[in-house]
Amino acid sequence: MAYTGGGQHALMQPRRMRVPAAPSGVMPTGNTTASGKPGTRKATWWDHTGPLAVVFAGGPDGSRGDLVLPVRIPQQPGQWARVEHFLANPGRWHKVDLVRRRKACAPGGWVYEAHLMILGPGYTSPAARDMREQAAEMGRIGGVDGNVSNVSIVSMPASLDPADGTPASTEITLSPEEQALLEREAKKRRGRARALERSRRATNTEQYGLSKKQIRRAEQRAAKGLEPKAVSVPGGARAARVDGVPKQAFRRDRISTGYRMLRARRAEAAVSAAEHRRHRARLLARQIIAAHGPVLVVEDCDIRTWYRLWGKRLSQTTPGLLISALERECQAAGGRLVRASTWSTALSQHCLCGERVKKTLRDREHKCIACGLAGKRDLVSAALAAFVRFADVDDPKTAYLDTTASRHAQIVFAQGLEEALRESTAPSQNTVRGAGHAAVPRQRRATSAPRTAGRRSRATPDETRPVRDHAGKPGHRPGRNPQLTLW
């Protein structure tokens, strides 16, 4: 029996356990009859006080009886506090839902579970609560710079007083162990895709032609006078019309039992990988909050547009998933992750002294000719994000950069700030030396052929996306620096 928080349900998996017996006898109703005797009724499952069980009653018109599923309470160390959080108050129990989950090794490829819905907050471990309380009392301000291959964070005391602390920086990137794991998973994923394709081709041989190698072998056998050899898995292109549309839709192909098993295993592996990425994002978000506090500012970028150039890289680093987890963790710690428009701030094109330092996407180092500050581009942008101010916190377009405060911090912290902008001073589990190289698209002289015949001009009706005016031209921004009006 496992539990998850936030909306809230407890997952119950029946094992081979003794099924509790139905209550018998009579129970008092609390009322009195016409003759003055105490009223009673027949005992039902509502009067059960034995081991925890899930009962699905057939209803008044049912003839099959009740389905009783015994529940096993987790016995691992540290699980009892979680169990008690969800089950200690029966008044918060809402309902039980039957769900199914993909599991290739189960009969039929699915496993059925009963989810107990809880009306209440999710479970938080004592260590996480203590961390959030300590982070709320740190009194730091920080900025986050999301990149394709890393996420950079820089923070400093909100009072800009060296007596309250020193600047700290962190770079989140893939560790060598994670890169090796991703390579192994990618290899397995390619193997599953090839196995699915071979199974489809072997079952629908009439829909595929022979490959060049298979045709050459057939011609060689014919030249030698040998009988033609049947090809079980054709390797050529699919039979298609002149315009490239397959003559038979893929949904009309014959599907074997082995194909269904492979597809179930592929779906199960995809769900497991997605959960691993979410778990990694949650852990990293807690580490960031513990080191830099819950008051952070990040550029309001639409990461979906990055996938046009760096889709494969983004699927590995998942910066959007990390920033979303960081936003939830900031709210849980009593702070907030505020988004600022890139139009009105241009953090990557400025220095802490207020000077505008133009850089291309390939320039990963920041060098200011006015004040001499040198450091990593992402860390400098993250440091500038800490000095972004808002006329309306809920509107990213009202953001502007307070260069007076950034210049003051540069003078006050001096050497400590320069060290934080050169490399990570508060490393996390995923921080490695030399991190911060952005993935830049390869420059080609000719345009490559498109992978698909065309593109949809809009999203499908059942997959609508919210409209975000994150990069619009800002309106009136009070207190802005004249050096920021160069566009």
JSON list of C-alpha atoms in Angstrom, two decimals, residues 174-300:
[
{"chain": "A", "resi": 174, "resn": "LEU", "atom": "CA", "xyz": [23.93, 16.46, -16.25]},
{"chain": "A", "resi": 175, "resn": "SER", "atom": "CA", "xyz": [26.55, 14.50, -14.34]},
{"chain": "A", "resi": 176, "resn": "PRO", "atom": "CA", "xyz": [28.67, 11.86, -16.14]},
{"chain": "A", "resi": 177, "resn": "GLU", "atom": "CA", "xyz": [26.65, 9.13, -14.42]},
{"chain": "A", "resi": 178, "resn": "GLU", "atom": "CA", "xyz": [23.38, 10.62, -15.66]},
{"chain": "A", "resi": 179, "resn": "GLN", "atom": "CA", "xyz": [24.74, 11.01, -19.18]},
{"chain": "A", "resi": 180, "resn": "ALA", "atom": "CA", "xyz": [25.79, 7.36, -19.21]},
{"chain": "A", "resi": 181, "resn": "LEU", "atom": "CA", "xyz": [22.34, 6.36, -17.94]},
{"chain": "A", "resi": 182, "resn": "LEU", "atom": "CA", "xyz": [20.64, 8.41, -20.63]},
{"chain": "A", "resi": 183, "resn": "GLU", "atom": "CA", "xyz": [22.78, 6.78, -23.31]},
{"chain": "A", "resi": 184, "resn": "ARG", "atom": "CA", "xyz": [21.87, 3.32, -22.07]},
{"chain": "A", "resi": 185, "resn": "GLU", "atom": "CA", "xyz": [18.18, 4.21, -21.95]},
{"chain": "A", "resi": 186, "resn": "ALA", "atom": "CA", "xyz": [18.35, 5.71, -25.45]},
{"chain": "A", "resi": 187, "resn": "LYS", "atom": "CA", "xyz": [19.93, 2.52, -26.74]},
{"chain": "A", "resi": 188, "resn": "LYS", "atom": "CA", "xyz": [17.16, 0.43, -25.17]},
{"chain": "A", "resi": 189, "resn": "ARG", "atom": "CA", "xyz": [14.55, 2.78, -26.59]},
{"chain": "A", "resi": 190, "resn": "ARG", "atom": "CA", "xyz": [15.97, 2.43, -30.09]},
{"chain": "A", "resi": 191, "resn": "GLY", "atom": "CA", "xyz": [16.03, -1.34, -29.67]},
{"chain": "A", "resi": 192, "resn": "ARG", "atom": "CA", "xyz": [12.35, -1.39, -28.68]},
{"chain": "A", "resi": 193, "resn": "ALA", "atom": "CA", "xyz": [11.44, 0.78, -31.65]},
{"chain": "A", "resi": 194, "resn": "ARG", "atom": "CA", "xyz": [13.31, -1.51, -34.05]},
{"chain": "A", "resi": 195, "resn": "ALA", "atom": "CA", "xyz": [11.62, -4.57, -32.52]},
{"chain": "A", "resi": 196, "resn": "LEU", "atom": "CA", "xyz": [8.20, -2.98, -33.01]},
{"chain": "A", "resi": 197, "resn": "GLU", "atom": "CA", "xyz": [9.01, -2.14, -36.62]},
{"chain": "A", "resi": 198, "resn": "ARG", "atom": "CA", "xyz": [10.25, -5.66, -37.34]},
{"chain": "A", "resi": 199, "resn": "SER", "atom": "CA", "xyz": [7.11, -7.15, -35.82]},
{"chain": "A", "resi": 200, "resn": "ARG", "atom": "CA", "xyz": [4.85, -4.91, -37.91]},
{"chain": "A", "resi": 201, "resn": "ARG", "atom": "CA", "xyz": [6.76, -5.70, -41.10]},
{"chain": "A", "resi": 202, "resn": "ALA", "atom": "CA", "xyz": [6.74, -9.44, -40.44]},
{"chain": "A", "resi": 203, "resn": "THR", "atom": "CA", "xyz": [2.96, -9.42, -39.90]},
{"chain": "A", "resi": 204, "resn": "ASN", "atom": "CA", "xyz": [2.18, -7.15, -42.87]},
{"chain": "A", "resi": 205, "resn": "THR", "atom": "CA", "xyz": [4.69, -8.25, -45.51]},
{"chain": "A", "resi": 206, "resn": "GLU", "atom": "CA", "xyz": [2.41, -7.28, -48.41]},
{"chain": "A", "resi": 207, "resn": "GLN", "atom": "CA", "xyz": [2.57, -3.61, -47.34]},
{"chain": "A", "resi": 208, "resn": "TYR", "atom": "CA", "xyz": [6.36, -3.32, -47.62]},
{"chain": "A", "resi": 209, "resn": "GLY", "atom": "CA", "xyz": [8.80, -3.74, -50.45]},
{"chain": "A", "resi": 210, "resn": "LEU", "atom": "CA", "xyz": [12.25, -5.30, -50.46]},
{"chain": "A", "resi": 211, "resn": "SER", "atom": "CA", "xyz": [15.32, -3.32, -49.54]},
{"chain": "A", "resi": 212, "resn": "LYS", "atom": "CA", "xyz": [18.18, -2.77, -51.97]},
{"chain": "A", "resi": 213, "resn": "LYS", "atom": "CA", "xyz": [20.22, -5.47, -50.25]},
{"chain": "A", "resi": 214, "resn": "GLN", "atom": "CA", "xyz": [17.35, -7.97, -50.42]},
{"chain": "A", "resi": 215, "resn": "ILE", "atom": "CA", "xyz": [16.76, -7.18, -54.10]},
{"chain": "A", "resi": 216, "resn": "ARG", "atom": "CA", "xyz": [20.45, -7.66, -54.88]},
{"chain": "A", "resi": 217, "resn": "ARG", "atom": "CA", "xyz": [20.49, -11.02, -53.10]},
{"chain": "A", "resi": 218, "resn": "ALA", "atom": "CA", "xyz": [17.39, -12.13, -55.01]},
{"chain": "A", "resi": 219, "resn": "GLU", "atom": "CA", "xyz": [19.02, -11.19, -58.31]},
{"chain": "A", "resi": 220, "resn": "GLN", "atom": "CA", "xyz": [22.18, -13.09, -57.39]},
{"chain": "A", "resi": 221, "resn": "ARG", "atom": "CA", "xyz": [20.17, -16.23, -56.57]},
{"chain": "A", "resi": 222, "resn": "ALA", "atom": "CA", "xyz": [18.26, -15.91, -59.84]},
{"chain": "A", "resi": 223, "resn": "ALA", "atom": "CA", "xyz": [21.52, -15.55, -61.78]},
{"chain": "A", "resi": 224, "resn": "LYS", "atom": "CA", "xyz": [22.81, -18.77, -60.21]},
{"chain": "A", "resi": 225, "resn": "GLY", "atom": "CA", "xyz": [19.59, -20.61, -61.01]},
{"chain": "A", "resi": 226, "resn": "LEU", "atom": "CA", "xyz": [18.52, -21.02, -57.41]},
{"chain": "A", "resi": 227, "resn": "GLU", "atom": "CA", "xyz": [14.94, -20.88, -56.21]},
{"chain": "A", "resi": 228, "resn": "PRO", "atom": "CA", "xyz": [13.79, -17.53, -54.85]},
{"chain": "A", "resi": 229, "resn": "LYS", "atom": "CA", "xyz": [13.98, -17.26, -51.07]},
{"chain": "A", "resi": 230, "resn": "ALA", "atom": "CA", "xyz": [10.99, -16.03, -49.13]},
{"chain": "A", "resi": 231, "resn": "VAL", "atom": "CA", "xyz": [11.67, -12.86, -47.16]},
{"chain": "A", "resi": 232, "resn": "SER", "atom": "CA", "xyz": [10.01, -12.92, -43.74]},
{"chain": "A", "resi": 233, "resn": "VAL", "atom": "CA", "xyz": [10.84, -9.29, -42.84]},
{"chain": "A", "resi": 234, "resn": "PRO", "atom": "CA", "xyz": [10.97, -6.96, -45.87]},
{"chain": "A", "resi": 235, "resn": "GLY", "atom": "CA", "xyz": [13.24, -4.00, -45.33]},
{"chain": "A", "resi": 236, "resn": "GLY", "atom": "CA", "xyz": [12.04, -1.65, -48.05]},
{"chain": "A", "resi": 237, "resn": "ALA", "atom": "CA", "xyz": [9.69, 1.30, -48.06]},
{"chain": "A", "resi": 238, "resn": "ARG", "atom": "CA", "xyz": [6.00, 0.99, -47.40]},
{"chain": "A", "resi": 239, "resn": "ALA", "atom": "CA", "xyz": [3.66, 0.76, -50.36]},
{"chain": "A", "resi": 240, "resn": "ALA", "atom": "CA", "xyz": [2.47, 4.28, -51.01]},
{"chain": "A", "resi": 241, "resn": "ARG", "atom": "CA", "xyz": [0.70, 6.40, -53.60]},
{"chain": "A", "resi": 242, "resn": "VAL", "atom": "CA", "xyz": [2.36, 8.91, -55.86]},
{"chain": "A", "resi": 243, "resn": "ASP", "atom": "CA", "xyz": [1.95, 11.68, -53.27]},
{"chain": "A", "resi": 244, "resn": "GLY", "atom": "CA", "xyz": [3.65, 9.57, -50.58]},
{"chain": "A", "resi": 245, "resn": "VAL", "atom": "CA", "xyz": [0.52, 8.61, -48.60]},
{"chain": "A", "resi": 246, "resn": "PRO", "atom": "CA", "xyz": [0.55, 4.89, -47.62]},
{"chain": "A", "resi": 247, "resn": "LYS", "atom": "CA", "xyz": [-1.97, 2.80, -49.56]},
{"chain": "A", "resi": 248, "resn": "GLN", "atom": "CA", "xyz": [-3.17, 1.23, -46.31]},
{"chain": "A", "resi": 249, "resn": "ALA", "atom": "CA", "xyz": [-3.45, 3.16, -43.08]},
{"chain": "A", "resi": 250, "resn": "PHE", "atom": "CA", "xyz": [-1.29, 1.95, -40.20]},
{"chain": "A", "resi": 251, "resn": "ARG", "atom": "CA", "xyz": [-4.34, 1.48, -38.00]},
{"chain": "A", "resi": 252, "resn": "ARG", "atom": "CA", "xyz": [-5.59, -1.24, -40.41]},
{"chain": "A", "resi": 253, "resn": "ASP", "atom": "CA", "xyz": [-2.45, -3.37, -40.10]},
{"chain": "A", "resi": 254, "resn": "ARG", "atom": "CA", "xyz": [-2.58, -6.73, -38.43]},
{"chain": "A", "resi": 255, "resn": "ILE", "atom": "CA", "xyz": [-1.07, -6.63, -34.96]},
{"chain": "A", "resi": 256, "resn": "SER", "atom": "CA", "xyz": [0.43, -9.72, -33.35]},
{"chain": "A", "resi": 257, "resn": "THR", "atom": "CA", "xyz": [0.37, -10.62, -29.67]},
{"chain": "A", "resi": 258, "resn": "GLY", "atom": "CA", "xyz": [4.12, -10.10, -29.50]},
{"chain": "A", "resi": 259, "resn": "TYR", "atom": "CA", "xyz": [3.69, -6.61, -30.91]},
{"chain": "A", "resi": 260, "resn": "ARG", "atom": "CA", "xyz": [1.19, -5.78, -28.18]},
{"chain": "A", "resi": 261, "resn": "MET", "atom": "CA", "xyz": [3.59, -7.04, -25.52]},
{"chain": "A", "resi": 262, "resn": "LEU", "atom": "CA", "xyz": [6.44, -4.97, -26.95]},
{"chain": "A", "resi": 263, "resn": "ARG", "atom": "CA", "xyz": [4.20, -1.92, -27.11]},
{"chain": "A", "resi": 264, "resn": "ALA", "atom": "CA", "xyz": [3.15, -2.39, -23.49]},
{"chain": "A", "resi": 265, "resn": "ARG", "atom": "CA", "xyz": [6.77, -2.67, -22.34]},
{"chain": "A", "resi": 266, "resn": "ARG", "atom": "CA", "xyz": [7.66, 0.43, -24.31]},
{"chain": "A", "resi": 267, "resn": "ALA", "atom": "CA", "xyz": [4.82, 2.40, -22.71]},
{"chain": "A", "resi": 268, "resn": "GLU", "atom": "CA", "xyz": [5.80, 1.17, -19.25]},
{"chain": "A", "resi": 269, "resn": "ALA", "atom": "CA", "xyz": [9.42, 2.20, -19.80]},
{"chain": "A", "resi": 270, "resn": "ALA", "atom": "CA", "xyz": [8.29, 5.66, -20.97]},
{"chain": "A", "resi": 271, "resn": "VAL", "atom": "CA", "xyz": [6.19, 6.14, -17.82]},
{"chain": "A", "resi": 272, "resn": "SER", "atom": "CA", "xyz": [9.11, 5.04, -15.64]},
{"chain": "A", "resi": 273, "resn": "ALA", "atom": "CA", "xyz": [11.49, 7.46, -17.39]},
{"chain": "A", "resi": 274, "resn": "ALA", "atom": "CA", "xyz": [9.04, 10.34, -17.00]},
{"chain": "A", "resi": 275, "resn": "GLU", "atom": "CA", "xyz": [8.65, 9.63, -13.28]},
{"chain": "A", "resi": 276, "resn": "HIS", "atom": "CA", "xyz": [12.45, 9.52, -12.92]},
{"chain": "A", "resi": 277, "resn": "ARG", "atom": "CA", "xyz": [12.72, 12.98, -14.51]},
{"chain": "A", "resi": 278, "resn": "ARG", "atom": "CA", "xyz": [10.03, 14.39, -12.23]},
{"chain": "A", "resi": 279, "resn": "HIS", "atom": "CA", "xyz": [11.72, 12.91, -9.16]},
{"chain": "A", "resi": 280, "resn": "ARG", "atom": "CA", "xyz": [15.08, 14.38, -10.20]},
{"chain": "A", "resi": 281, "resn": "ALA", "atom": "CA", "xyz": [13.45, 17.79, -10.69]},
{"chain": "A", "resi": 282, "resn": "ARG", "atom": "CA", "xyz": [11.88, 17.68, -7.22]},
{"chain": "A", "resi": 283, "resn": "LEU", "atom": "CA", "xyz": [15.18, 16.78, -5.55]},
{"chain": "A", "resi": 284, "resn": "LEU", "atom": "CA", "xyz": [17.09, 19.51, -7.39]},
{"chain": "A", "resi": 285, "resn": "ALA", "atom": "CA", "xyz": [14.42, 22.09, -6.58]},
{"chain": "A", "resi": 286, "resn": "ARG", "atom": "CA", "xyz": [14.75, 21.33, -2.86]},
{"chain": "A", "resi": 287, "resn": "GLN", "atom": "CA", "xyz": [18.53, 21.62, -3.06]},
{"chain": "A", "resi": 288, "resn": "ILE", "atom": "CA", "xyz": [18.23, 25.01, -4.77]},
{"chain": "A", "resi": 289, "resn": "ILE", "atom": "CA", "xyz": [15.77, 26.32, -2.19]},
{"chain": "A", "resi": 290, "resn": "ALA", "atom": "CA", "xyz": [17.95, 25.09, 0.68]},
{"chain": "A", "resi": 291, "resn": "ALA", "atom": "CA", "xyz": [21.00, 26.95, -0.71]},
{"chain": "A", "resi": 292, "resn": "HIS", "atom": "CA", "xyz": [19.46, 30.12, -2.21]},
{"chain": "A", "resi": 293, "resn": "GLY", "atom": "CA", "xyz": [16.12, 30.69, -0.50]},
{"chain": "A", "resi": 294, "resn": "PRO", "atom": "CA", "xyz": [12.56, 30.73, -1.87]},
{"chain": "A", "resi": 295, "resn": "VAL", "atom": "CA", "xyz": [12.58, 34.25, -3.43]},
{"chain": "A", "resi": 296, "resn": "LEU", "atom": "CA", "xyz": [13.80, 33.89, -7.02]},
{"chain": "A", "resi": 297, "resn": "VAL", "atom": "CA", "xyz": [13.33, 35.59, -10.40]},
{"chain": "A", "resi": 298, "resn": "VAL", "atom": "CA", "xyz": [13.49, 33.83, -13.77]},
{"chain": "A", "resi": 299, "resn": "GLU", "atom": "CA", "xyz": [13.12, 35.04, -17.34]},
{"chain": "A", "resi": 300, "resn": "ASP", "atom": "CA", "xyz": [9.69, 34.39, -18.83]}
]
